[in-house]
XYZ file of C-alpha atoms in Angstrom:
704
model
C 72.288 146.729 169.606
C 70.519 144.490 172.012
C 67.254 145.114 170.992
C 68.405 145.008 166.870
C 69.893 141.673 167.522
C 66.716 140.522 168.691
C 64.798 141.785 165.836
C 67.612 140.269 163.244
C 66.886 136.807 164.798
C 63.222 136.841 165.251
C 62.514 135.427 161.773
C 64.561 132.911 162.238
C 63.754 131.861 165.758
C 60.142 131.801 164.234
C 61.084 129.804 161.120
C 63.082 127.149 163.838
C 59.525 127.348 165.642
C 57.453 126.735 162.498
C 59.786 123.456 162.009
C 58.524 121.969 165.362
C 55.168 120.620 163.855
C 56.694 118.931 161.232
C 59.064 117.375 163.032
C 56.338 116.261 165.575
C 54.358 114.669 162.961
C 57.272 113.349 161.170
C 58.612 111.688 164.633
C 54.728 109.774 164.771
C 54.767 108.707 161.651
C 57.724 107.029 162.378
C 56.340 105.630 165.682
C 53.150 104.303 163.894
C 55.124 102.480 161.493
C 56.869 100.582 163.813
C 53.907 100.080 166.141
C 52.207 98.689 163.022
C 54.085 95.571 162.986
C 53.561 94.825 166.682
C 49.925 95.944 167.229
C 48.169 93.045 165.448
C 50.600 90.609 167.319
C 48.904 91.236 170.820
C 45.950 88.806 169.948
C 48.590 86.231 169.888
C 49.584 86.235 173.317
C 46.170 87.141 174.906
C 45.509 83.852 177.495
C 41.906 83.703 177.895
C 41.667 80.035 179.586
C 40.180 79.796 183.205
C 43.835 79.621 184.920
C 44.722 82.814 183.497
C 42.576 84.434 185.597
C 43.163 82.896 189.035
C 45.603 84.025 191.368
C 48.921 81.716 191.265
C 48.786 81.014 194.789
C 45.063 79.639 194.436
C 44.610 75.714 195.595
C 42.372 75.524 192.274
C 45.174 77.240 190.274
C 48.020 74.648 191.798
C 45.716 71.824 190.968
C 45.613 72.669 186.988
C 49.337 73.134 187.271
C 49.666 69.708 188.404
C 46.904 68.177 185.941
C 48.723 69.983 183.281
C 52.139 67.782 183.582
C 50.059 64.840 183.955
C 49.485 62.041 180.839
C 47.130 63.857 178.682
C 47.697 67.064 180.483
C 46.851 69.236 177.388
C 43.862 67.152 177.147
C 40.202 69.297 176.095
C 37.378 67.895 178.041
C 34.045 67.937 176.380
C 30.929 66.465 176.104
C 28.315 65.372 173.599
C 24.916 65.779 174.628
C 22.031 64.256 172.719
C 18.220 65.064 173.571
C 15.072 64.526 172.225
C 11.918 65.289 173.856
C 9.981 62.221 174.604
C 12.583 59.896 175.084
C 15.561 58.582 172.156
C 14.692 56.474 169.643
C 17.376 53.523 168.521
C 17.949 55.313 165.709
C 19.204 58.479 167.587
C 21.403 55.733 169.707
C 22.943 54.320 166.533
C 23.476 57.740 165.073
C 25.057 59.168 168.318
C 27.602 56.149 168.637
C 28.464 56.566 164.805
C 29.125 59.836 165.653
C 31.393 59.553 168.482
C 33.439 57.056 166.712
C 33.864 59.592 164.076
C 34.727 62.106 166.189
C 37.576 59.586 168.144
C 39.144 59.004 165.089
C 39.413 62.545 164.012
C 40.308 63.486 167.225
C 41.868 60.568 169.369
C 41.376 60.385 172.882
C 44.324 60.785 175.512
C 42.892 60.010 178.917
C 40.467 57.724 180.544
C 38.281 54.764 179.077
C 36.846 54.983 175.899
C 33.521 56.448 174.563
C 30.919 55.188 177.424
C 27.290 56.489 176.836
C 25.502 57.882 179.871
C 21.810 57.604 179.696
C 19.380 59.982 181.598
C 16.606 57.686 183.819
C 14.089 59.274 181.638
C 15.504 57.977 178.730
C 15.560 61.458 176.818
C 19.217 62.447 177.066
C 22.535 60.739 176.290
C 25.898 62.050 177.145
C 29.689 61.074 175.861
C 32.216 62.689 177.912
C 35.740 62.648 176.093
C 38.980 63.829 176.472
C 40.498 64.772 173.364
C 44.194 65.259 172.173
C 44.547 68.674 171.244
C 47.743 67.855 169.270
C 49.176 71.821 169.484
C 45.693 72.879 168.575
C 43.156 75.370 169.880
C 39.823 74.639 171.385
C 38.648 76.630 168.847
C 40.105 74.949 165.675
C 38.954 71.350 167.209
C 35.665 72.150 168.625
C 34.264 73.710 165.259
C 35.332 69.984 163.487
C 33.704 68.365 166.114
C 30.600 70.205 165.584
C 30.702 69.884 161.519
C 30.255 66.243 162.785
C 27.242 66.447 165.185
C 25.364 68.683 162.837
C 24.164 66.078 160.709
C 21.045 64.754 162.864
C 17.070 64.401 162.189
C 14.870 66.748 163.203
C 13.521 66.644 166.501
C 17.067 65.187 168.025
C 19.012 68.210 169.725
C 22.711 67.505 169.528
C 25.075 70.016 171.556
C 28.899 69.621 172.326
C 29.518 71.038 176.144
C 32.145 70.502 178.553
C 34.937 72.841 179.698
C 36.443 72.512 176.111
C 33.227 73.649 174.669
C 32.932 76.699 176.733
C 36.498 77.558 176.224
C 35.860 77.359 172.513
C 32.676 79.662 173.058
C 34.535 82.258 175.040
C 37.414 82.374 172.564
C 35.109 82.929 169.797
C 33.690 86.152 171.766
C 37.356 87.120 172.447
C 38.365 87.286 169.282
C 35.342 89.406 167.961
C 36.082 92.191 170.658
C 38.777 93.897 169.214
C 37.244 94.719 166.050
C 33.916 95.334 167.129
C 35.218 97.728 169.956
C 37.206 99.745 167.616
C 34.336 99.972 164.909
C 32.010 100.823 167.634
C 34.120 103.200 169.362
C 35.112 105.176 165.840
C 31.135 105.460 165.346
C 30.771 106.861 168.773
C 33.543 109.241 169.059
C 32.778 110.442 165.443
C 29.164 111.152 165.466
C 29.709 112.899 169.233
C 32.540 115.137 167.745
C 30.569 116.165 164.990
C 28.088 117.009 167.151
C 30.257 119.036 169.386
C 32.206 121.044 166.526
C 29.290 120.979 163.975
C 32.652 121.176 161.812
C 32.746 119.010 158.530
C 36.836 118.548 159.001
C 37.646 119.102 162.728
C 36.026 116.020 163.956
C 38.455 114.009 161.970
C 41.491 115.335 163.653
C 41.162 114.250 167.269
C 39.448 110.894 166.038
C 42.293 110.164 163.974
C 45.167 111.016 166.732
C 42.704 108.431 169.114
C 43.166 105.886 166.469
C 46.784 106.608 166.523
C 47.146 106.523 170.511
C 45.048 102.892 170.092
C 47.790 101.766 167.858
C 50.736 102.723 169.509
C 49.212 101.473 172.938
C 48.504 98.076 171.710
C 52.099 97.852 170.700
C 53.496 99.189 173.878
C 51.128 96.524 175.525
C 52.651 93.956 173.399
C 56.177 94.898 174.513
C 55.239 94.682 177.911
C 54.080 91.056 177.658
C 57.271 90.144 175.891
C 59.024 92.146 178.584
C 57.802 91.400 181.789
C 55.305 88.327 181.210
C 52.187 90.195 182.100
C 48.664 88.563 181.571
C 46.588 90.336 178.968
C 43.302 88.571 178.457
C 40.286 89.416 175.992
C 38.759 91.369 178.839
C 41.850 93.592 179.496
C 42.567 94.293 175.497
C 38.979 95.222 174.995
C 39.243 97.776 177.835
C 42.083 98.989 176.669
C 40.609 100.311 173.413
C 37.461 101.784 175.110
C 39.744 103.333 177.604
C 42.253 104.837 174.952
C 39.490 106.402 172.881
C 37.588 107.917 175.909
C 40.299 109.513 178.044
C 41.857 110.688 174.727
C 39.124 112.160 173.276
C 38.523 113.813 176.432
C 41.819 115.409 176.244
C 41.417 116.569 172.883
C 38.015 118.191 173.784
C 39.830 119.858 176.336
C 42.806 121.456 174.278
C 40.704 122.158 171.336
C 38.210 124.291 173.474
C 41.380 126.181 174.892
C 43.117 126.518 171.609
C 39.797 128.292 169.881
C 40.222 130.658 172.638
C 43.369 131.394 172.186
C 43.270 131.932 168.396
C 41.019 134.783 169.007
C 44.295 136.405 171.112
C 46.885 135.276 169.297
C 47.850 136.452 165.496
C 49.603 133.300 164.848
C 48.297 129.500 165.495
C 51.430 128.622 166.598
C 51.489 131.086 169.407
C 48.246 130.421 170.216
C 48.891 126.348 171.091
C 51.799 127.152 173.062
C 49.496 129.501 175.027
C 46.918 126.617 175.008
C 49.237 124.172 176.474
C 50.437 126.384 179.051
C 47.015 126.961 180.219
C 45.537 123.776 180.163
C 48.295 121.237 180.030
C 49.205 121.157 183.587
C 45.282 120.325 184.271
C 45.576 117.556 181.387
C 48.626 115.887 182.601
C 47.489 115.801 186.457
C 44.319 114.205 185.294
C 46.166 111.542 183.669
C 48.330 110.939 186.177
C 45.728 109.982 188.672
C 44.329 107.044 186.207
C 47.999 105.786 185.584
C 48.390 105.975 189.332
C 44.940 104.384 190.087
C 45.436 101.510 187.294
C 49.285 100.609 188.593
C 47.440 99.915 192.009
C 45.617 97.224 190.240
C 49.054 95.373 190.609
C 48.492 94.541 193.956
C 45.741 92.488 193.131
C 46.165 88.634 193.403
C 43.572 87.787 190.503
C 45.917 87.409 187.399
C 43.355 89.601 184.995
C 42.983 92.114 187.402
C 46.817 92.495 188.100
C 47.241 92.326 184.332
C 44.759 95.465 183.844
C 46.497 97.708 185.634
C 50.015 98.108 183.628
C 47.542 97.457 180.338
C 45.313 100.626 181.179
C 47.889 102.959 182.657
C 49.970 102.355 179.265
C 46.876 103.154 177.007
C 46.035 106.268 179.000
C 50.154 107.332 178.829
C 49.679 106.979 174.949
C 46.313 108.892 174.815
C 48.597 111.827 176.755
C 51.243 111.481 174.676
C 49.459 111.708 171.205
C 47.148 114.472 172.412
C 49.752 116.670 173.851
C 52.125 116.107 170.977
C 50.788 115.111 167.507
C 47.186 116.703 168.128
C 48.930 120.569 168.526
C 51.205 119.966 165.751
C 48.606 119.028 163.344
C 46.131 121.679 164.485
C 48.988 124.014 163.988
C 49.763 122.970 160.275
C 46.097 122.908 159.493
C 45.464 126.835 160.846
C 42.597 128.699 161.625
C 40.525 126.935 158.557
C 40.415 123.610 160.518
C 37.320 125.240 162.397
C 35.406 125.954 159.503
C 32.751 127.517 159.324
C 32.873 128.545 163.140
C 36.448 130.026 162.463
C 38.124 131.779 165.509
C 39.022 135.191 163.928
C 41.943 137.394 165.453
C 40.694 140.068 167.559
C 37.130 138.890 167.875
C 35.260 138.489 170.913
C 33.062 134.797 171.284
C 29.739 135.266 171.877
C 28.529 135.633 175.506
C 25.412 134.869 177.126
C 23.612 133.749 180.067
C 23.802 130.114 179.691
C 22.590 126.997 181.719
C 26.107 126.803 183.707
C 25.683 130.175 184.857
C 22.232 129.955 185.915
C 23.086 126.838 187.645
C 26.323 128.487 189.549
C 23.670 131.312 190.537
C 21.501 128.812 192.081
C 23.750 126.726 193.448
C 25.827 129.969 195.093
C 22.477 131.191 196.668
C 21.813 128.076 198.612
C 25.045 125.800 198.866
C 23.716 124.011 201.790
C 20.853 123.245 200.802
C 22.107 121.713 197.294
C 24.950 120.021 199.236
C 22.632 118.094 201.707
C 20.126 117.138 198.722
C 22.971 115.497 196.057
C 24.514 113.714 199.745
C 21.421 112.210 200.451
C 20.263 111.221 196.714
C 23.660 109.540 196.363
C 23.609 107.643 199.353
C 20.203 106.645 198.768
C 21.439 104.782 195.377
C 24.905 103.919 197.510
C 22.923 101.861 199.931
C 21.698 99.613 197.189
C 25.495 98.288 196.426
C 24.942 96.543 199.824
C 22.372 94.020 198.319
C 24.480 93.282 195.192
C 22.901 89.941 193.240
C 24.760 86.892 194.111
C 28.282 86.377 192.124
C 27.984 85.392 188.425
C 28.271 81.540 187.860
C 30.167 80.434 184.763
C 27.187 79.284 182.609
C 25.387 82.608 183.261
C 28.542 85.058 181.868
C 26.922 85.116 178.351
C 24.451 87.578 177.324
C 22.478 84.754 174.851
C 23.651 81.243 175.582
C 25.930 79.891 173.294
C 25.891 76.140 172.644
C 28.109 74.888 175.210
C 26.033 76.832 178.012
C 22.923 75.469 176.592
C 24.395 71.668 176.519
C 25.091 72.333 180.367
C 21.579 73.460 180.982
C 20.531 70.050 179.238
C 22.526 68.034 181.381
C 21.407 69.788 184.823
C 18.247 68.930 184.075
C 19.018 65.226 182.717
C 21.285 64.353 185.469
C 20.241 66.277 188.755
C 21.646 63.705 191.035
C 25.637 64.797 189.936
C 27.435 67.387 188.546
C 28.119 67.667 185.273
C 31.894 68.642 185.486
C 33.800 66.519 188.109
C 35.888 68.148 190.855
C 39.632 67.555 190.489
C 41.364 66.417 193.934
C 45.326 65.954 193.617
C 47.264 63.532 195.923
C 50.411 62.276 196.326
C 50.551 59.028 194.845
C 51.496 57.306 198.186
C 48.581 58.819 199.828
C 45.923 58.269 197.239
C 44.463 55.233 198.039
C 43.766 56.518 201.646
C 42.642 59.888 199.789
C 40.213 58.836 197.559
C 38.398 56.573 200.346
C 38.545 59.827 202.286
C 37.134 61.686 199.454
C 34.252 58.623 198.430
C 32.759 58.979 201.905
C 32.836 62.794 202.122
C 29.598 64.376 202.517
C 28.041 65.688 199.291
C 30.240 63.067 196.808
C 28.106 61.046 194.539
C 30.506 58.968 193.429
C 34.627 59.489 193.165
C 37.105 57.542 191.118
C 40.816 57.217 190.573
C 42.074 58.592 186.998
C 45.723 59.546 186.144
C 48.759 59.230 187.890
C 52.416 60.575 187.073
C 55.304 62.316 188.912
C 54.554 61.320 191.801
C 50.834 62.828 191.901
C 47.410 61.088 191.437
C 44.356 62.528 190.065
C 40.848 61.839 191.598
C 37.348 62.610 190.122
C 34.993 63.331 192.170
C 31.595 63.881 191.172
C 28.962 66.298 193.329
C 25.477 65.033 194.230
C 24.207 68.803 193.952
C 24.253 70.897 190.731
C 27.205 72.667 189.393
C 28.062 76.163 190.908
C 25.551 75.156 193.741
C 25.886 76.274 197.154
C 25.696 72.372 197.894
C 28.385 71.745 195.483
C 30.161 74.603 197.094
C 29.743 73.068 200.565
C 31.294 69.783 199.233
C 34.612 71.606 197.836
C 35.008 73.097 201.571
C 34.691 69.777 203.089
C 36.929 68.301 200.407
C 39.570 70.541 201.212
C 39.727 69.706 204.974
C 40.494 65.909 203.507
C 44.278 65.545 204.681
C 46.936 65.159 201.685
C 44.209 66.572 199.286
C 44.392 69.761 196.900
C 41.244 70.765 194.983
C 40.340 72.077 192.326
C 38.171 71.982 188.770
C 35.621 74.599 187.404
C 33.275 75.332 190.213
C 36.589 75.358 192.873
C 38.291 77.978 190.419
C 35.149 80.369 190.753
C 35.074 79.908 194.637
C 38.499 80.956 194.657
C 38.141 83.698 192.230
C 35.608 84.977 194.397
C 37.563 84.581 197.144
C 40.451 86.470 195.745
C 38.400 89.221 194.396
C 37.381 90.143 197.910
C 40.838 90.068 199.505
C 41.737 92.660 196.583
C 38.878 94.929 197.097
C 40.231 95.166 200.342
C 43.769 95.503 199.717
C 43.325 97.903 196.107
C 40.418 99.937 197.139
C 42.280 101.648 199.920
C 45.450 101.705 197.755
C 43.742 103.918 195.042
C 41.963 106.405 197.294
C 45.640 106.987 198.884
C 46.976 107.213 195.800
C 44.583 109.447 193.996
C 44.088 111.670 197.227
C 48.170 112.320 197.280
C 48.570 113.472 193.925
C 45.367 115.757 194.405
C 47.139 116.973 197.235
C 50.317 118.044 195.300
C 48.066 119.613 192.858
C 45.459 121.748 194.334
C 48.098 122.658 197.375
C 45.450 121.554 200.030
C 44.010 118.691 201.845
C 40.239 119.663 202.589
C 39.956 119.828 198.292
C 41.350 116.636 197.548
C 39.243 114.991 200.490
C 36.117 116.359 198.893
C 36.772 115.004 195.545
C 37.738 111.509 196.535
C 34.737 111.045 198.974
C 32.750 112.504 195.988
C 33.691 109.860 193.434
C 33.943 107.223 195.937
C 30.194 108.091 196.955
C 29.366 108.034 192.986
C 30.915 104.392 192.618
C 28.716 103.110 195.032
C 25.732 104.892 193.789
C 26.549 103.518 190.173
C 27.061 99.943 191.604
C 24.082 99.845 193.545
C 21.860 100.948 190.671
C 23.554 98.576 188.284
C 22.899 95.812 190.880
C 18.975 96.415 190.327
C 18.954 97.156 186.642
C 21.249 93.834 185.791
C 19.045 92.057 187.831
C 15.413 93.236 187.718
C 15.899 95.417 183.984
C 18.737 92.831 182.282
C 17.699 89.543 183.820
C 21.151 88.538 184.414
C 21.645 85.880 187.329
C 24.515 87.871 189.356
C 27.167 90.511 188.946
C 30.602 89.255 187.733
C 33.183 88.852 190.609
C 35.736 91.461 189.046
C 33.203 94.124 188.475
C 32.964 95.722 191.894
C 36.798 96.099 191.753
C 37.398 97.317 188.371
C 34.377 99.657 188.190
C 35.617 101.474 191.346
C 39.207 101.727 189.749
C 37.833 103.575 186.637
C 35.233 105.717 188.205
C 37.766 107.171 190.857
C 40.424 107.353 188.743
C 38.544 108.581 185.628
C 35.537 110.612 187.627
C 38.006 112.760 189.357
C 39.347 114.115 186.253
C 36.399 116.208 185.817
C 36.563 117.786 189.613
C 40.088 118.537 188.713
C 39.506 120.398 185.754
C 36.988 122.119 187.664
C 39.114 122.874 191.197
C 42.379 124.100 188.965
C 40.173 126.546 187.449
C 38.849 127.633 190.775
C 42.589 127.673 192.533
C 43.456 129.743 189.014
C 41.109 132.364 190.063
C 41.432 132.280 193.838
C 45.601 133.004 193.045
C 44.288 136.030 191.049
C 42.581 137.082 194.542
C 39.005 136.098 193.795
C 36.868 134.826 196.506
C 36.134 131.342 196.209
C 32.193 132.218 196.352
C 32.727 133.738 193.177
C 35.322 131.547 191.558
C 33.367 128.540 192.227
C 30.433 129.626 190.153
C 32.566 131.665 187.235
C 34.742 128.520 187.141
C 31.493 126.199 186.646
C 30.748 128.818 183.823
C 33.871 128.972 182.182
C 34.431 125.156 182.290
C 31.169 123.567 182.375
C 30.483 123.123 178.565
C 33.339 121.487 177.210
C 33.780 119.244 180.446
C 29.872 118.134 180.255
C 30.865 117.169 176.433
C 33.921 115.268 177.739
C 31.901 113.484 180.165
C 29.239 112.335 177.845
C 31.977 111.134 175.372
C 33.707 109.110 177.939
C 30.399 107.602 179.043
C 29.770 106.703 175.506
C 32.545 105.240 174.400
C 32.261 102.955 177.826
C 29.246 102.135 177.042
C 30.352 100.574 173.958
C 31.014 97.429 176.062
C 27.653 96.956 176.833
C 27.415 95.603 172.887
C 29.285 92.466 173.719
C 27.858 89.133 174.520
C 29.777 88.870 177.786
C 27.961 90.202 181.241
C 31.241 91.140 182.979
C 32.004 93.585 180.060
C 28.434 94.483 179.949
C 28.460 95.466 183.433
C 31.391 97.020 183.684
C 30.338 99.571 180.923
C 27.263 100.292 182.326
C 28.512 100.986 185.569
C 31.415 103.332 184.480
C 29.044 104.884 182.183
C 26.305 105.737 184.362
C 29.078 106.877 187.217
C 30.919 109.151 184.632
C 27.392 110.903 183.914
C 26.592 111.086 187.740
C 29.847 112.621 188.219
C 29.714 115.269 185.563
C 26.549 116.279 185.284
C 25.511 115.732 188.969
C 29.101 115.658 191.476
C 31.019 118.271 189.514
C 27.837 120.463 188.958
C 26.153 120.638 191.779
C 27.971 119.341 195.096
C 31.660 120.045 193.970
C 30.633 123.898 193.536
C 28.025 123.899 196.412
C 30.850 122.619 198.768
C 33.242 124.868 197.277
C 31.038 127.835 197.595
C 29.982 126.785 201.328
C 33.572 126.360 202.613
C 34.929 129.226 200.805
C 38.647 129.764 201.611
C 38.532 126.978 203.985
C 38.498 124.371 200.571
C 42.283 125.397 200.329
C 43.370 124.446 203.890
C 45.875 124.179 204.901
C 47.625 125.874 201.927
C 48.473 129.299 201.903
C 45.184 130.318 199.995
C 43.276 129.345 202.979
C 44.733 132.078 204.792
C 44.857 134.625 202.080
C 41.664 137.455 203.239
C 38.988 137.704 200.990
C 38.721 140.901 198.749
C 36.314 143.365 200.632
C 33.929 143.445 197.619
C 33.360 139.639 197.772
C 29.847 138.905 198.921
C 27.940 135.743 199.155
C 26.754 136.012 195.382
C 28.836 135.519 192.200
C 29.642 138.478 190.143
C 30.269 138.187 186.651
C 34.313 137.948 186.033
C 36.413 140.276 184.079
C 36.189 139.151 180.009
C 39.974 138.105 180.464
C 39.558 135.468 183.087
C 36.540 134.488 181.033
C 38.357 132.623 178.483
C 37.543 128.526 178.155
C 40.201 127.417 180.567
C 41.035 124.447 182.483
């Protein structure tokens, strides 16, 4: 009776199960409709001013906050620069005076004296420094209007708008274009790679569409975080979010689809095949995404606002990618059935084509000489890592663009025309009752050309000091350090902000790097039930990061011609590479552990796991690297450097570390790699030799 009851209820049970994919798709449609109302609002809450990147406790941040409360605190400082080779003419000076008067009429000044012309010694350059009233407008609205006035000039006379306001406007224009550029480029790159991978006219579109859903949901979720918790979202973190979700989401899709294809040969119904696929590779995918989330959340320990905000932004993106690729993607694939794989449809009961592939040959070669392979690989990576100790100097603000916008060109003209003073003043704040004494001390400080008192309000007085040395030079840095020893003085300004950013990122590296290593190590220990294997994986990805950063530094300086490495590049690339790179080690070692639990020797399991997982993980690594390389299309040096280092590191990890070094270490250590777990104490099979044998067909299914 019991058996009969089960048989009678089986059709009903199957019917209920078939309703699951439809329910999942319907649920995600509702989520996307809701997310669509908020995703576009993320750009409205981005904060891209210099103070938004600084730590809250930095001296330059405190100065910026005090300045914001002064009369005209919301003013925008711009510099109008007129230059003619060979010297300005009388007509040039008259034109400049007329244009400046028109600018002031359209945008009244709020602080300082009226427009005063300052002419260079060679009479070739004329400068007007203005503090313009924003009146609730943003730099990307005011600056284009001023530039329209300046566009009217004769041939031979160059007229440019520079200063902090010009730089901010040019930076804002770049950030406004980031999201659209990255989204389009990511879609094209992922689509092409999926077409080449699947060789199907239909299949590639399914994971691509799901990745698009993940991006939309993640963007809306991050907007919710900003509204709920006030986290800092910059154009940089918003751009990285798009790349991260596309890259990680496509990786998870590749691994799941590969397993699903194999299960379709074993199960008659696609629904059963999908359940088997999720049981088989789901734990590894969840564990790998968990390491990324944990690693990114370690950035919340950073002092730099932009780095601290990127942690939860990236973690939310990866979590959304995981949710979509383990629910929506399986549901859509089940509903589409086997035909989605056309023309290479995996038929029920069929056997996949087997052959002695490249990864099988690599596994055999590595297992013969594991120590030699391991030593050679470590030496090769170590040589690259040594170059990380000779990185170029930190990137200056004026060198942050891959091609010079108008504001940077204006700054270069001013530096050449007025070499005796900095183009931007050093802001010194003092309590009003001590302002006279502080002004006297600042004026006599070594390295200061001249200083003057500016605005006063709320018990604070602003003193503007002009350094004798060029902006952001070692000389100006030394002057700022000396000014910070003046009693009762707080020093800020653009160069001071750059200095505080460099100091803070150095502190963040000392705190966040060990925190990330420890967090990822603990996740791996829980997953692999071992201490040795996690240590090997973490050490490997750390070495990959050092080598990628060192090689990148050489290429940035001697290949791309960049003037330095952005202060945030080492820390952010470390977090991304350790969190993302260890994923591929997880996929490989999870498969080795699975075979070890069945009784196989690690000397057999490691090469066999490399063979079964090699192809799909190589595809996933290539997709992730290509997705991050999309950042190199942007005109910001910081994002180009992040994209290059992460892409190179992922490729090194995928094709060198995971393929050769991790496999060699596993073969050399054999079951000791699972120490102190129970697998390390299990006796090896008597038939286990030092060379790998062909695993049974049942164990050679594509699995993670």
